[in-house]
XYZ file of C-alpha atoms in Angstrom:
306
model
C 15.653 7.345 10.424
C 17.175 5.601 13.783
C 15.704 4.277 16.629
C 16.824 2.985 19.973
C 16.182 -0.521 18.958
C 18.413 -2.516 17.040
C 18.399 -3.227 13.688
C 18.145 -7.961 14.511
C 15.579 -6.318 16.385
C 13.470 -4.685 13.371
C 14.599 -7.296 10.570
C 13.373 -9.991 12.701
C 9.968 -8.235 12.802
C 9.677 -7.474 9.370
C 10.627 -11.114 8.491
C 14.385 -9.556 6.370
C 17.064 -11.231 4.831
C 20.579 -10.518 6.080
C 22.521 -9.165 3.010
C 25.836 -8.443 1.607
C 27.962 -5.896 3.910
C 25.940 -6.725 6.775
C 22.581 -4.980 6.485
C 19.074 -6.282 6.336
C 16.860 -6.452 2.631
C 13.589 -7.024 2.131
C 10.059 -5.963 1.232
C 9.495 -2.338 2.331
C 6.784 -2.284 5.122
C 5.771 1.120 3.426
C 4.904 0.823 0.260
C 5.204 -3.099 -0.242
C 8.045 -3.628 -2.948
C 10.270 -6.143 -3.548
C 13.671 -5.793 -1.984
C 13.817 -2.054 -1.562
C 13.879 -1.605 2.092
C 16.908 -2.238 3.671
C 17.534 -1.979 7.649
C 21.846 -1.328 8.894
C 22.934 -1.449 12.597
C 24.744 1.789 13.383
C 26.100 2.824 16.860
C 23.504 -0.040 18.442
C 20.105 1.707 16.555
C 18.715 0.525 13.680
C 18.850 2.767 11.023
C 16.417 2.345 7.747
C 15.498 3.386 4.150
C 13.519 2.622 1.238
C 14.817 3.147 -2.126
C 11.475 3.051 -3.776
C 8.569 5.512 -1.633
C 11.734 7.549 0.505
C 8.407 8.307 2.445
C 9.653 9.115 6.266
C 6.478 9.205 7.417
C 5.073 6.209 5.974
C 8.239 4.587 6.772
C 7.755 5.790 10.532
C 4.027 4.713 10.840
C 4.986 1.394 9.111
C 8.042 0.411 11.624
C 5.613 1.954 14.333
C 2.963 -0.975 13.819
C 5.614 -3.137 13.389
C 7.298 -2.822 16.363
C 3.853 -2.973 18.371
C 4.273 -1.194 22.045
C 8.083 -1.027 21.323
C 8.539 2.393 20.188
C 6.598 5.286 19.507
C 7.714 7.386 16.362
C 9.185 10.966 16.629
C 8.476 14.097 15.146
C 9.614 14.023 11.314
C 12.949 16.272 11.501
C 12.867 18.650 8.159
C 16.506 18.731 6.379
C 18.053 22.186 5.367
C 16.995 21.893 2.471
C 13.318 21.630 3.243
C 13.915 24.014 5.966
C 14.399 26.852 3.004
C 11.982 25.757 1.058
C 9.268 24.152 2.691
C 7.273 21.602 1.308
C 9.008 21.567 -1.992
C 10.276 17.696 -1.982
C 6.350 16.597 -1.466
C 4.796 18.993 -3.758
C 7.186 18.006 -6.535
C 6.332 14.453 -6.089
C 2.611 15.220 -5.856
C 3.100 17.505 -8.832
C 4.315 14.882 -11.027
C 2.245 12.506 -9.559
C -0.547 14.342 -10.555
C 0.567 14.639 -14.148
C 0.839 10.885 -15.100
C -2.563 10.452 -13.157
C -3.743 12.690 -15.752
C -1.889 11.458 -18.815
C -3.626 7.831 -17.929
C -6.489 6.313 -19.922
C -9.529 4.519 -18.541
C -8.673 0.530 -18.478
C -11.015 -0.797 -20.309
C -10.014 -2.923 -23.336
C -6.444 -2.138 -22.037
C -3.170 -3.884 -20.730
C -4.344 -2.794 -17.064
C -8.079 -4.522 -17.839
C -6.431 -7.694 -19.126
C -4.053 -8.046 -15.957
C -7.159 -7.601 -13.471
C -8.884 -10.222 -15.075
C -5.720 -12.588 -15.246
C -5.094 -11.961 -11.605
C -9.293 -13.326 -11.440
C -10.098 -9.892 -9.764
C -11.594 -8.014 -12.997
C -15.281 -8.877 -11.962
C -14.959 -8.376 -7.921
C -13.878 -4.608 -9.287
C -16.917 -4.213 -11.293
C -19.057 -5.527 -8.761
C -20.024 -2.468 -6.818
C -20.759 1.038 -7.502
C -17.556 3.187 -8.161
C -16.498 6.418 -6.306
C -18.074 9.367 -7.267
C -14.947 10.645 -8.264
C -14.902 7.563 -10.603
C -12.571 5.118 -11.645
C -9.449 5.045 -9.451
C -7.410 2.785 -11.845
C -5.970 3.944 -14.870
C -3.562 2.696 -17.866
C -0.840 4.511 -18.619
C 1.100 2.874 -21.232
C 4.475 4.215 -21.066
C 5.450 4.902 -17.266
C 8.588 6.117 -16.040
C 10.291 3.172 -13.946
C 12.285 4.344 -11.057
C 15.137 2.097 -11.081
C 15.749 1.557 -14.855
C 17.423 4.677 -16.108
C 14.218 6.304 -17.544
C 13.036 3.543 -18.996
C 8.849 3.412 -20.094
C 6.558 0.487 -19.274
C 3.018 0.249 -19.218
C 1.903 0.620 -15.928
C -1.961 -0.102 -14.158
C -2.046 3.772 -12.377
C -4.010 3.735 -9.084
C -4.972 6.745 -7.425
C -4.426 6.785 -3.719
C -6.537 9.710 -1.730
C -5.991 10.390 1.486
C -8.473 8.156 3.759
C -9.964 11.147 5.866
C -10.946 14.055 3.146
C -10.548 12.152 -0.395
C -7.297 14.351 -1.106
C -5.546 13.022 -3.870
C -2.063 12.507 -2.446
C -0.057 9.579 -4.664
C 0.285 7.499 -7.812
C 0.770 3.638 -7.266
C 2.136 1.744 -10.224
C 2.356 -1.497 -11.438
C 4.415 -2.558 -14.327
C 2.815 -4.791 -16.377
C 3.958 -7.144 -19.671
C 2.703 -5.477 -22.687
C -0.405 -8.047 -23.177
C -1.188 -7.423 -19.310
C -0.543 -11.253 -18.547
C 1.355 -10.255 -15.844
C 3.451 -7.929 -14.177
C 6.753 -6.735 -16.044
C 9.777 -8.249 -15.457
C 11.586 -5.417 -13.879
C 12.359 -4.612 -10.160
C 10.404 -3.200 -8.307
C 7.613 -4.055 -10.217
C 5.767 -1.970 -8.483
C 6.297 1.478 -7.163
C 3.987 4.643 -5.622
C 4.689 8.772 -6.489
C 4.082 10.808 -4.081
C 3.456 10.301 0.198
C 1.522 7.292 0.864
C 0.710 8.016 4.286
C -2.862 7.860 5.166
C -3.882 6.927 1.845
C -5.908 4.773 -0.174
C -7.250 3.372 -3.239
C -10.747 3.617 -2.895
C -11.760 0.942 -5.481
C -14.822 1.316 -4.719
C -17.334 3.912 -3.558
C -17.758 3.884 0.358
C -20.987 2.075 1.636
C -23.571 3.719 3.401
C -25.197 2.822 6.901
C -23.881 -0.184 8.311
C -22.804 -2.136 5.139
C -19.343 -3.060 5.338
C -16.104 -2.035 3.733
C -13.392 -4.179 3.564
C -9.978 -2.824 4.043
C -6.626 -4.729 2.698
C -3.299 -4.203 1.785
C -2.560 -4.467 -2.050
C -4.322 -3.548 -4.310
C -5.286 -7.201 -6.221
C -5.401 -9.241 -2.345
C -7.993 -6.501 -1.838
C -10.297 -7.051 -4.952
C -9.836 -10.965 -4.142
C -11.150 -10.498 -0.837
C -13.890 -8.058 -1.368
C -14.831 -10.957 -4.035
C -14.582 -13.431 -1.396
C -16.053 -11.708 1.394
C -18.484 -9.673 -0.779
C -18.100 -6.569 0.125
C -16.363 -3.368 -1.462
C -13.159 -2.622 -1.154
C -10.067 -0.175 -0.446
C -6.158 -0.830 -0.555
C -4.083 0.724 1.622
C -1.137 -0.728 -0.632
C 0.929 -1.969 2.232
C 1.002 -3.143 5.998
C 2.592 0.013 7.519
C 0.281 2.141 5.854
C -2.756 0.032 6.639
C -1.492 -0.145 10.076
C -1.602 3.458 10.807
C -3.860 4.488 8.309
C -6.539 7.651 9.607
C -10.547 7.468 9.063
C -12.968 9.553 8.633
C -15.216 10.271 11.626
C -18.136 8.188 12.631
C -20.747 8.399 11.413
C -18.477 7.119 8.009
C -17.149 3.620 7.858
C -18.734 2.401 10.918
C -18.127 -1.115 10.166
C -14.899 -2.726 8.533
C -13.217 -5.955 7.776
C -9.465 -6.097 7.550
C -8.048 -8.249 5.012
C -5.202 -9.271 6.723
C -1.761 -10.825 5.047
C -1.267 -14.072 7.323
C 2.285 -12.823 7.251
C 3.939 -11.411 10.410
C 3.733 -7.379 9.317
C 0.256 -8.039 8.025
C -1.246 -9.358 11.454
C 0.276 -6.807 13.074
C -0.775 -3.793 10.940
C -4.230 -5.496 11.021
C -4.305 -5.576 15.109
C -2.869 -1.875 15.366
C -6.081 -1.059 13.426
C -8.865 -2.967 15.116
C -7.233 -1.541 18.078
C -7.660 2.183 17.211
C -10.794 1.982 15.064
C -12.784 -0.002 17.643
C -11.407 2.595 20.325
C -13.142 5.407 18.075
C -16.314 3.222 18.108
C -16.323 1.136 15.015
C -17.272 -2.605 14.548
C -14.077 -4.175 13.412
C -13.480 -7.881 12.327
C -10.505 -9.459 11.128
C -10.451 -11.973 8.165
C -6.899 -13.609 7.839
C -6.224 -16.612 5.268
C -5.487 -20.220 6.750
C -2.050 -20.926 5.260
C 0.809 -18.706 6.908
C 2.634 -16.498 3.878
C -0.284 -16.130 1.795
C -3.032 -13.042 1.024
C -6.597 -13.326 -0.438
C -5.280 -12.963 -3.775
C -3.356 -16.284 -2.964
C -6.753 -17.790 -1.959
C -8.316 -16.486 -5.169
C -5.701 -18.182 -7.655
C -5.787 -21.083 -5.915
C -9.926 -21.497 -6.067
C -9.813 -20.898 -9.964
C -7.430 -23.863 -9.909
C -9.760 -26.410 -8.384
């Protein structure tokens, strides 16, 4: 994808590292994983990719909220390929997304269970009523990684549906160790299947009326904060997606609380959305930790410190 911006320009938004051979690294805006998004400068447009998702439109909507007023994205442009056969790439990712949703088991007494309560977020899940659909977190315990040459980890599965209808459209997964102490040590160690635009984990059932919902990025900064703020809670996995991320229509959702990253892509994903949801009528407020660089799920470790 290229823009008429620079690629100084886009790095500098997204907070990347210059790398080897002259492009930009860093965490994909997208989907939120380590060091697979990479920005090049290429005829004076920046040019970008991201090795884990490869979502365009995600990737779009994600430099879009970046980049603020700056630029406005374009029309996805379909390859040759997807010209003959239409919709095949996306429906073979949702395909096998859909599969190793299915092949996961429920997370209690599991890997997945033990991580949520190591990352102190176990009980702010359990705290409200599920979706009817159910449980949106699985454990899967041998997931394919994408950049390891096949090889299976276990994996907490989290089902992302698409904000508006409840379509299932993705698979996020994160790699764990296999007690669930902690996330594997492999990169990424975390990774979706499947578009992630306008999706979410609904990790917990919707509220009715004028309760709140609180709305974050990943998945464990958004269980921290619905524990902290006490309300429930979806992830929208990432800043670009939570920055451009559809609702339903009123009278759904009528009041929300971002979660905000106190990062530079977080704020601005966070302001894109009060934006456009108080423009369709909704009460929006903004929550936003104190210390520059860090989530709620920083704020959460940190209290079971003290």
């Amino acid at each position: 994808m290229s823009t008429s911006f620079s690629g100084a320009e886009l790095a500098a938004r997204l907070s990347l590292r210059r790398s080897y051979g002259g492009a930009w690294r860093g965490n994909c805006p997208a989907c939120g994983y380590a060091g697979t998004f990479s920005v090049k400068q290429e005829g004076g447009r920046a040019l970008w990719w991201c090795a884990s998702c490869q979502d365009q439109a995600a990737l779009s909507a994600a430099v879009a909220a970046a980049m603020g007023e700056a630029w406005t994205p374009p029309p996805p442009r379909e390859t040759k390929r997807e010209l003959a056969h239409p919709g095949s790439h996306t429906q073979r990712k949702q395909a096998w997304a859909r599969q190793l949703w299915n092949d996961g088991l429920p997370i209690a007494g599991s890997p997945a269970e033990r991580y949520l309560e190591a990352r102190g977020v176990l009980t702010a899940w359990r705290a409200f009523p599920m979706p009817a659909e159910g449980e949106q977190l699985r454990f899967h315990p041998a997931a394919p990684h994408p950049a390891t040459g096949g090889e299976r980890l276990p994996a907490m599965l989290a089902l992302l549906r698409r904000a508006t209808d409840g379509e299932p459209v993705a698979v996020h997964r994160t790699y764990l160790r296999p007690d669930g102490s902690g996330k594997a040590e492999v990169e990424p160690a975390k990774a979706t299947l499947g578009p992630v635009a306008g999706g979410v984990v609904m990790l917990h059932g919707a509220p009715a009326g004028e309760a709140p919902l609180v709305i974050g990025e990943g998945i464990e900064s958004a269980l921290a904060a619905s524990l902290l703020l006490g309300a429930p809670a979806w992830s929208a996995t990432a800043a670009g997606n939570l920055g451009a991320l559809a609702l339903p229509p009123l009278p759904a959702l009528n009041t929300l609380l971002i979660a905000a990253d106190a990062d530079p892509p977080g704020e601005a994903a966070a302001w894109a959305s009060t934006q456009r949801w108080r423009g369709e009528g909704r009460s929006v407020r903004i929550a936003k930790p104190n210390r520059p660089g860090d989530d709620f799920a920083d704020i959460a470790a940190r209290r079971r410190k003290d």
